Short mmCIF file of C-alpha atoms in Angstrom, two decimals:
data_model
loop_
_atom_site.label_atom_id
_atom_site.label_comp_id
_atom_site.label_asym_id
_atom_site.label_seq_id
_atom_site.Cartn_x
_atom_site.Cartn_y
_atom_site.Cartn_z
CA MET A 1 -22.07 -23.96 50.21
CA SER A 2 -24.27 -25.80 52.88
CA ILE A 3 -23.24 -28.62 54.76
CA LYS A 4 -23.70 -31.65 53.56
CA GLU A 5 -21.72 -29.84 50.14
CA GLU A 6 -19.00 -29.08 52.33
CA LYS A 7 -18.79 -32.29 54.02
CA LEU A 8 -19.16 -34.03 50.37
CA LYS A 9 -15.90 -31.61 49.49
CA GLU A 10 -13.73 -32.77 52.39
CA ASP A 11 -14.65 -36.16 51.96
CA PHE A 12 -13.77 -35.93 48.19
CA ILE A 13 -10.20 -34.21 49.39
CA ASP A 14 -9.82 -37.35 51.89
CA LEU A 15 -10.69 -39.81 49.12
CA ILE A 16 -8.22 -38.32 47.18
CA SER A 17 -5.42 -37.41 49.29
CA HIS A 18 -5.99 -41.79 50.55
CA GLU A 19 -5.52 -42.62 46.48
CA MET A 20 -2.34 -40.55 46.40
CA ARG A 21 -0.60 -41.60 49.19
CA THR A 22 -1.31 -45.49 49.22
CA PRO A 23 1.02 -46.30 45.50
CA LEU A 24 3.21 -43.62 47.41
CA THR A 25 3.85 -45.66 50.63
CA THR A 26 4.66 -48.71 48.32
CA ILE A 27 6.73 -46.95 46.00
CA GLN A 28 8.59 -45.28 48.95
CA TRP A 29 9.08 -48.26 50.45
CA THR A 30 10.60 -50.14 47.89
CA LEU A 31 13.01 -47.96 47.01
CA GLU A 32 13.97 -47.36 50.99
CA TYR A 33 13.69 -51.36 51.34
CA PHE A 34 16.13 -51.78 47.97
CA LEU A 35 18.23 -49.15 49.13
CA GLY A 36 18.51 -50.72 53.33
CA GLY A 37 20.39 -53.37 50.96
CA PHE A 38 17.50 -55.91 52.12
CA THR A 39 17.47 -57.27 48.45
CA GLY A 40 21.08 -57.73 48.25
CA GLU A 41 23.78 -55.85 47.20
CA ILE A 42 23.20 -53.03 44.99
CA SER A 43 25.80 -51.26 42.79
CA PRO A 44 26.82 -47.78 43.51
CA LEU A 45 25.09 -46.44 39.91
CA GLN A 46 21.86 -48.43 41.19
CA ARG A 47 22.06 -46.50 44.73
CA ASP A 48 22.49 -43.29 42.57
CA TYR A 49 19.13 -43.75 40.47
CA LEU A 50 16.99 -45.21 43.33
CA LYS A 51 18.37 -42.07 45.24
CA MET A 52 16.68 -40.06 42.92
CA ALA A 53 13.45 -41.91 42.28
CA GLU A 54 13.32 -41.67 46.05
CA LYS A 55 13.88 -38.38 46.23
CA ASP A 56 11.23 -37.65 43.74
CA SER A 57 8.44 -39.86 45.14
CA ARG A 58 9.27 -37.63 48.44
CA ARG A 59 9.06 -34.79 46.87
CA LEU A 60 5.34 -35.49 45.14
CA GLY A 61 4.84 -36.32 48.93
CA VAL A 62 4.90 -32.73 49.75
CA ILE A 63 3.52 -31.58 46.83
CA ILE A 64 0.30 -33.64 47.96
CA ASP A 65 0.67 -32.49 51.60
CA ASP A 66 1.24 -28.94 50.57
CA LEU A 67 -2.18 -28.77 48.55
CA ILE A 68 -3.85 -30.36 50.97
CA ASP A 69 -2.81 -28.16 53.84
CA ILE A 70 -3.73 -25.56 51.87
CA TYR A 71 -6.84 -26.36 51.53
CA ARG A 72 -7.21 -27.04 55.14
CA ILE A 73 -5.65 -24.08 56.76
CA GLN A 74 -8.07 -21.87 53.94
CA SER A 75 -11.27 -23.70 55.38
CA ALA A 76 -10.19 -23.55 58.81
CA LYS A 77 -9.97 -27.24 59.38
CA ILE A 78 -7.26 -28.00 60.65
CA ASN A 79 -8.35 -29.06 64.20
CA LEU A 80 -5.12 -28.76 66.53
CA LYS A 81 -4.25 -31.08 69.23
CA LYS A 82 -2.49 -29.46 71.53
CA GLU A 83 -0.20 -30.82 74.15
CA LYS A 84 2.49 -31.60 76.10
CA THR A 85 5.88 -31.85 73.91
CA ASP A 86 9.21 -33.30 74.41
CA ILE A 87 10.98 -30.30 71.46
CA LEU A 88 14.13 -32.53 71.55
CA ARG A 89 12.08 -35.57 70.84
CA LEU A 90 10.66 -33.89 68.29
CA ILE A 91 13.38 -32.71 66.35
CA ASN A 92 15.18 -36.22 66.28
CA ASP A 93 11.58 -37.33 64.45
CA CYS A 94 11.81 -34.99 61.99
CA ILE A 95 15.97 -35.22 61.24
CA LEU A 96 14.99 -39.10 60.53
CA MET A 97 12.02 -37.90 58.76
CA MET A 98 14.63 -36.37 56.31
CA LYS A 99 17.08 -39.21 56.86
CA GLY A 100 17.52 -39.89 52.86
CA ASP A 101 17.36 -35.91 51.69
CA LEU A 102 20.46 -35.49 53.69
CA GLU A 103 22.24 -38.33 53.24
CA LEU A 104 21.73 -38.22 49.58
CA LYS A 105 23.42 -34.42 50.16
CA ARG A 106 25.87 -35.71 52.54
CA ILE A 107 24.65 -33.13 54.63
CA THR A 108 25.89 -33.13 58.45
CA VAL A 109 23.34 -31.83 60.97
CA VAL A 110 24.39 -30.48 64.13
CA LYS A 111 22.17 -30.27 66.77
CA ARG A 112 22.51 -28.20 70.05
CA ALA A 113 20.09 -27.53 72.28
CA SER A 114 19.82 -25.69 76.05
CA THR A 115 20.47 -28.78 78.89
CA TYR A 116 16.83 -27.91 80.27
CA LEU A 117 14.53 -27.17 78.18
CA PRO A 118 10.79 -27.31 79.50
CA TYR A 119 7.84 -28.27 77.81
CA ALA A 120 6.13 -27.20 74.62
CA TYR A 121 1.92 -26.67 74.49
CA ILE A 122 1.59 -27.33 70.48
CA ASP A 123 -0.06 -29.97 68.47
CA GLN A 124 2.98 -31.98 67.09
CA GLN A 125 1.47 -32.95 63.93
CA SER A 126 1.59 -28.89 62.33
CA ILE A 127 5.06 -28.20 63.96
CA SER A 128 6.16 -31.08 62.79
CA ASP A 129 5.43 -30.18 59.49
CA ALA A 130 6.36 -26.65 59.83
CA LEU A 131 9.74 -28.06 61.45
CA ILE A 132 9.96 -30.35 58.13
CA LYS A 133 9.60 -28.00 55.47
CA LEU A 134 12.22 -25.46 56.93
CA LEU A 135 14.51 -28.75 57.10
CA ASP A 136 13.61 -29.76 53.44
CA ASN A 137 14.41 -25.83 52.47
CA ALA A 138 17.98 -26.03 54.06
CA ILE A 139 18.87 -29.34 52.66
CA LYS A 140 17.19 -27.92 49.18
CA PHE A 141 19.49 -24.76 49.48
CA SER A 142 22.63 -26.28 51.29
CA CYS A 143 25.39 -27.61 48.69
CA THR A 144 26.61 -31.06 49.11
CA GLY A 145 28.49 -31.63 52.52
CA LYS A 146 27.68 -29.02 53.94
CA GLU A 147 26.14 -28.65 57.64
CA ILE A 148 23.08 -27.57 58.99
CA ARG A 149 22.12 -26.23 62.45
CA VAL A 150 19.03 -27.50 64.53
CA SER A 151 19.29 -25.57 67.52
CA ALA A 152 16.88 -25.29 70.44
CA ALA A 153 16.37 -22.78 72.94
CA ALA A 154 13.76 -21.42 75.61
CA ALA A 155 13.00 -18.22 77.29
CA ASP A 156 9.59 -16.91 77.40
CA ARG A 157 9.07 -19.72 74.56
CA ILE A 158 10.62 -22.15 72.46
CA THR A 159 12.97 -21.31 69.74
CA ILE A 160 13.85 -23.48 67.25
CA SER A 161 16.39 -22.78 64.30
CA VAL A 162 17.45 -24.08 61.47
CA GLU A 163 20.63 -22.89 60.20
CA ASP A 164 21.87 -23.30 56.68
CA TYR A 165 25.38 -22.09 54.43
CA GLY A 166 22.91 -22.46 51.57
CA CYS A 167 23.02 -19.50 48.96
CA GLY A 168 21.11 -17.45 50.90
CA ILE A 169 18.55 -14.79 50.09
CA ASP A 170 18.42 -11.10 49.03
CA PRO A 171 17.48 -9.00 51.96
CA LYS A 172 15.13 -7.28 49.99
CA MET A 173 13.25 -10.29 48.50
CA LEU A 174 12.73 -11.80 52.13
CA PRO A 175 9.15 -10.61 52.62
CA ARG A 176 8.11 -12.15 50.11
CA ILE A 177 8.75 -15.41 50.69
CA PHE A 178 5.87 -15.81 52.76
CA LYS A 179 3.74 -14.96 50.49
CA LYS A 180 1.28 -17.87 48.89
CA PHE A 181 2.33 -20.07 45.81
CA GLU A 182 5.44 -17.64 45.32
CA GLN A 183 8.18 -19.43 43.52
CA LEU A 184 11.23 -19.45 45.80
CA THR A 185 13.21 -20.19 43.03
CA ARG A 186 12.67 -16.95 41.19
CA ILE A 187 13.68 -15.09 44.29
CA ILE A 188 16.71 -17.55 44.87
CA GLY A 189 17.92 -18.37 41.51
CA PRO A 190 17.42 -20.63 38.62
CA GLY A 191 18.25 -24.56 39.09
CA ARG A 192 15.91 -25.20 42.41
CA GLN A 193 12.61 -27.19 42.47
CA GLY A 194 9.55 -26.54 44.83
CA ILE A 195 6.12 -25.32 43.97
CA GLY A 196 7.08 -22.16 46.91
CA LEU A 197 3.97 -23.65 49.19
CA GLY A 198 6.21 -24.82 52.04
CA LEU A 199 6.88 -21.52 53.95
CA SER A 200 3.66 -19.92 53.78
CA ILE A 201 1.88 -23.60 55.22
CA ALA A 202 4.74 -23.51 57.19
CA LYS A 203 3.83 -20.42 58.94
CA ALA A 204 0.17 -20.68 58.83
CA LEU A 205 0.73 -23.76 61.04
CA VAL A 206 2.81 -22.22 63.16
CA GLU A 207 0.52 -18.84 64.05
CA LEU A 208 -2.37 -21.81 64.25
CA ASN A 209 -0.11 -22.57 67.41
CA GLY A 210 -0.13 -19.10 68.44
CA GLY A 211 3.79 -18.93 67.34
CA GLU A 212 6.03 -16.90 65.19
CA ILE A 213 8.00 -18.09 62.69
CA LYS A 214 11.09 -15.55 61.56
CA ILE A 215 13.43 -16.13 58.49
CA GLU A 216 16.86 -14.20 58.79
CA SER A 217 19.72 -14.39 55.81
CA LYS A 218 22.66 -13.26 53.74
CA LYS A 219 22.52 -13.55 50.10
CA GLY A 220 25.51 -16.47 49.96
CA GLU A 221 26.64 -16.49 53.13
CA GLY A 222 22.95 -18.94 54.01
CA THR A 223 19.91 -19.12 55.60
CA LYS A 224 18.19 -18.89 59.24
CA ALA A 225 14.67 -19.84 60.03
CA SER A 226 13.48 -19.86 63.56
CA ILE A 227 10.39 -20.70 64.64
CA ALA A 228 8.50 -19.83 68.41
CA ILE A 229 6.02 -21.99 69.66
CA PRO A 230 4.38 -21.49 73.67
CA LEU A 231 6.12 -23.33 76.67
CA LEU A 232 3.63 -25.60 78.34
CA LYS A 233 2.34 -23.41 81.33
CA ASN A 234 2.40 -25.23 85.41
CA SER A 235 -1.31 -24.78 85.28
CA GLU A 236 -1.46 -27.14 82.17
CA GLY A 237 1.11 -29.42 84.01
CA GLY A 238 4.44 -28.07 82.28
CA ARG A 239 7.95 -28.49 84.86
CA THR A 240 7.89 -25.88 87.51
CA MET B 1 10.17 -63.39 69.52
CA THR B 2 7.89 -60.14 69.54
CA LYS B 3 5.21 -60.60 67.23
CA ILE B 4 3.10 -57.90 65.30
CA LEU B 5 0.21 -58.24 63.11
CA VAL B 6 0.41 -56.30 59.98
CA VAL B 7 -3.54 -55.80 59.10
CA ASP B 8 -3.88 -54.15 55.06
CA ASP B 9 -5.94 -54.72 52.32
CA GLU B 10 -3.37 -53.87 49.82
CA PRO B 11 -1.21 -57.04 49.31
CA PHE B 12 2.06 -55.58 48.29
CA VAL B 13 1.88 -53.35 52.26
CA VAL B 14 1.30 -56.35 54.00
CA LYS B 15 4.15 -58.08 52.13
CA ILE B 16 6.79 -55.26 52.14
CA LEU B 17 5.81 -54.77 55.80
CA GLU B 18 6.32 -58.21 56.24
CA ASP B 19 10.15 -58.44 54.89
CA ARG B 20 11.28 -55.21 56.22
CA LEU B 21 9.59 -56.23 60.06
CA LYS B 22 11.09 -59.93 59.73
CA LYS B 23 15.02 -58.64 58.64
CA SER B 24 14.49 -56.68 61.80
CA GLY B 25 13.92 -59.27 64.10
CA LEU B 26 10.45 -59.44 64.50
CA GLU B 27 7.79 -62.35 63.90
CA VAL B 28 5.20 -61.37 61.60
CA ILE B 29 1.61 -62.56 60.99
CA THR B 30 -1.12 -60.71 58.70
CA ALA B 31 -4.25 -59.96 58.23
CA ASN B 32 -6.61 -58.09 55.18
CA ASP B 33 -9.34 -57.69 56.67
CA GLY B 34 -10.88 -56.02 60.21
CA GLU B 35 -12.52 -60.05 60.73
CA GLU B 36 -9.18 -61.49 59.95
CA CYS B 37 -7.87 -59.37 62.19
CA LEU B 38 -10.04 -59.88 64.88
CA ASP B 39 -9.51 -63.73 64.36
CA LYS B 40 -5.48 -63.42 64.14
CA ALA B 41 -5.48 -61.10 67.02
CA LEU B 42 -6.47 -64.22 69.10
CA GLN B 43 -2.98 -65.33 68.65
CA ARG B 44 -1.55 -62.62 70.76
CA PRO B 45 0.46 -60.54 69.14
CA ASP B 46 2.59 -57.89 71.21
CA LEU B 47 1.15 -55.23 68.49
CA ILE B 48 -1.42 -54.66 65.83
CA LEU B 49 -0.44 -52.36 62.59
CA LEU B 50 -3.94 -51.63 61.50
CA ASP B 51 -4.87 -49.85 58.37
CA PHE B 52 -8.54 -48.03 58.85
CA ILE B 53 -10.37 -48.49 55.65
CA LEU B 54 -10.37 -52.54 55.15
CA PRO B 55 -12.99 -54.56 53.62
CA VAL B 56 -15.45 -56.89 55.46
CA MET B 57 -14.80 -55.05 59.09
CA ASP B 58 -13.49 -51.29 58.87
CA GLY B 59 -10.44 -50.79 60.87
CA SER B 60 -13.29 -48.85 63.60
CA GLN B 61 -14.95 -51.14 64.25
CA ALA B 62 -12.12 -53.82 64.16
CA MET B 63 -10.88 -51.64 67.28
CA ILE B 64 -14.00 -51.86 68.90
CA GLU B 65 -13.75 -55.33 68.82
CA LEU B 66 -10.51 -55.70 70.09
CA LYS B 67 -10.71 -53.63 73.05
CA ARG B 68 -14.14 -55.00 74.05
CA ASN B 69 -12.35 -58.64 73.66
CA GLU B 70 -10.54 -59.57 77.21
CA SER B 71 -8.08 -61.43 75.56
CA THR B 72 -7.69 -58.85 73.05
CA LYS B 73 -7.96 -55.05 75.13
CA ASP B 74 -4.65 -54.72 76.11
CA ILE B 75 -2.48 -55.15 72.69
CA PRO B 76 -1.60 -51.75 71.94
CA ILE B 77 -2.58 -50.51 68.61
CA ILE B 78 -0.99 -48.85 65.89
CA VAL B 79 -3.21 -46.92 63.03
CA LEU B 80 -0.89 -47.39 60.18
CA THR B 81 -3.42 -45.61 57.21
CA ALA B 82 -3.08 -43.29 54.10
CA MET B 83 -6.41 -41.16 54.82
CA PRO B 84 -5.61 -38.06 56.39
CA SER B 85 -7.25 -37.29 59.78
CA ARG B 86 -8.50 -34.38 60.73
CA ASP B 87 -8.47 -34.08 64.18
CA GLY B 88 -5.27 -35.00 64.57
CA GLY B 89 -6.16 -38.78 64.83
CA LYS B 90 -8.55 -37.75 68.29
CA LYS B 91 -11.02 -40.29 66.41
CA PHE B 92 -8.00 -42.93 66.49
CA PHE B 93 -6.92 -42.30 70.16
CA GLY B 94 -10.45 -42.19 71.55
CA LEU B 95 -10.91 -45.94 70.08
CA GLY B 96 -8.01 -46.76 72.17
CA ALA B 97 -4.84 -46.64 69.08
CA ALA B 98 -1.57 -46.35 71.03
CA ASP B 99 -0.17 -44.18 68.17
CA PHE B 100 -1.81 -42.86 65.02
CA ILE B 101 0.69 -42.32 61.64
CA LEU B 102 0.05 -41.34 58.53
CA LYS B 103 1.28 -42.82 55.20
CA PRO B 104 3.97 -42.67 53.41
CA ILE B 105 6.17 -42.69 56.35
CA LYS B 106 9.98 -43.93 56.24
CA LEU B 107 9.80 -47.44 57.31
CA ASP B 108 12.84 -46.34 59.04
CA LEU B 109 11.22 -43.91 61.51
CA LEU B 110 7.86 -46.68 61.33
CA ILE B 111 9.99 -49.54 62.82
CA ASN B 112 11.20 -46.72 65.63
CA LYS B 113 7.65 -46.15 66.54
CA ILE B 114 6.89 -49.41 67.22
CA GLU B 115 9.81 -49.96 69.43
CA ASN B 116 8.54 -47.00 71.02
CA VAL B 117 4.79 -48.12 71.72
CA LEU B 118 6.21 -51.79 72.56
CA LYS B 119 8.67 -50.34 75.21
CA LYS B 120 5.86 -48.41 76.67
CA GLN B 121 4.38 -51.35 76.53
CA GLU B 122 6.42 -53.30 78.79
CA ALA B 123 6.83 -50.52 81.32
CA LYS B 124 3.09 -50.98 82.28
#
């Protein structure tokens, strides 16, 4: 493909993305506005319906993002903007983004972090995207009213872990879960949703940052997904 | 009262942002294209929430003009766009954006980001 053709293809993908995201934004904002009670009180039944619509609109957003991410990763089009990053802040932002899904399933997030956490040196957008995918899976596979633990610890790298107490994954199936287009539903069982791109993308995004992703799971007990990302070195302005 | 200039060519985006920001106790003025943004910016908002794909004058040109003008150059700009950035927002930051947000974003998180930028601006 010539450079001109490649550019046209990229512009087309951006345009499609823009055209899909714009109406999705107004749909999500409208639902959030109603759910926030800004238009007046809503009945419990109305709230349930609105929350379901909000959940599905977010799911649609995830699918759009997944397809675009896959395209970009495959084309190595992601240009990382690595910078000094406060990991606790990044975690808090990601959890806030999942607020609607957490509330819908009445899931509590318990955060744990080392008292002293050095800065990471990462591309914030891609690591946020990866962490959101891990949180999304943890919520999806947790039962209503359960807890999710999010922890951050530092050694030679910073490790962020997302732990759920859901249905877990058969250890024999674990090697398959990062395979692109693998339906997680086929591994875990029926009744779940998603197109199975999330973990493949999370892995690619973390690896693009020089990190690693790991999943540990026990069937019937839960799953712990961890990403290890590089620290900010002193030469890059890190804490001493 | 803190004044926010919302610039977007989608009338519904402008309306819902205006309503939601007002509910958070902010004063809101609006514009639908880049040229109108430059005019309204002369009312000295505390922050500009700027879409990038705009008619008449696009967001990129509007940012250049805002940063060129002595009376508007210090107003922080958050770029809020549905057009993905292939360089992690580098282009927007290069033009002087204080932050870059890809739509859709939760309104609560957007307000959080606006507050953060305003706090940073105050600390300057």
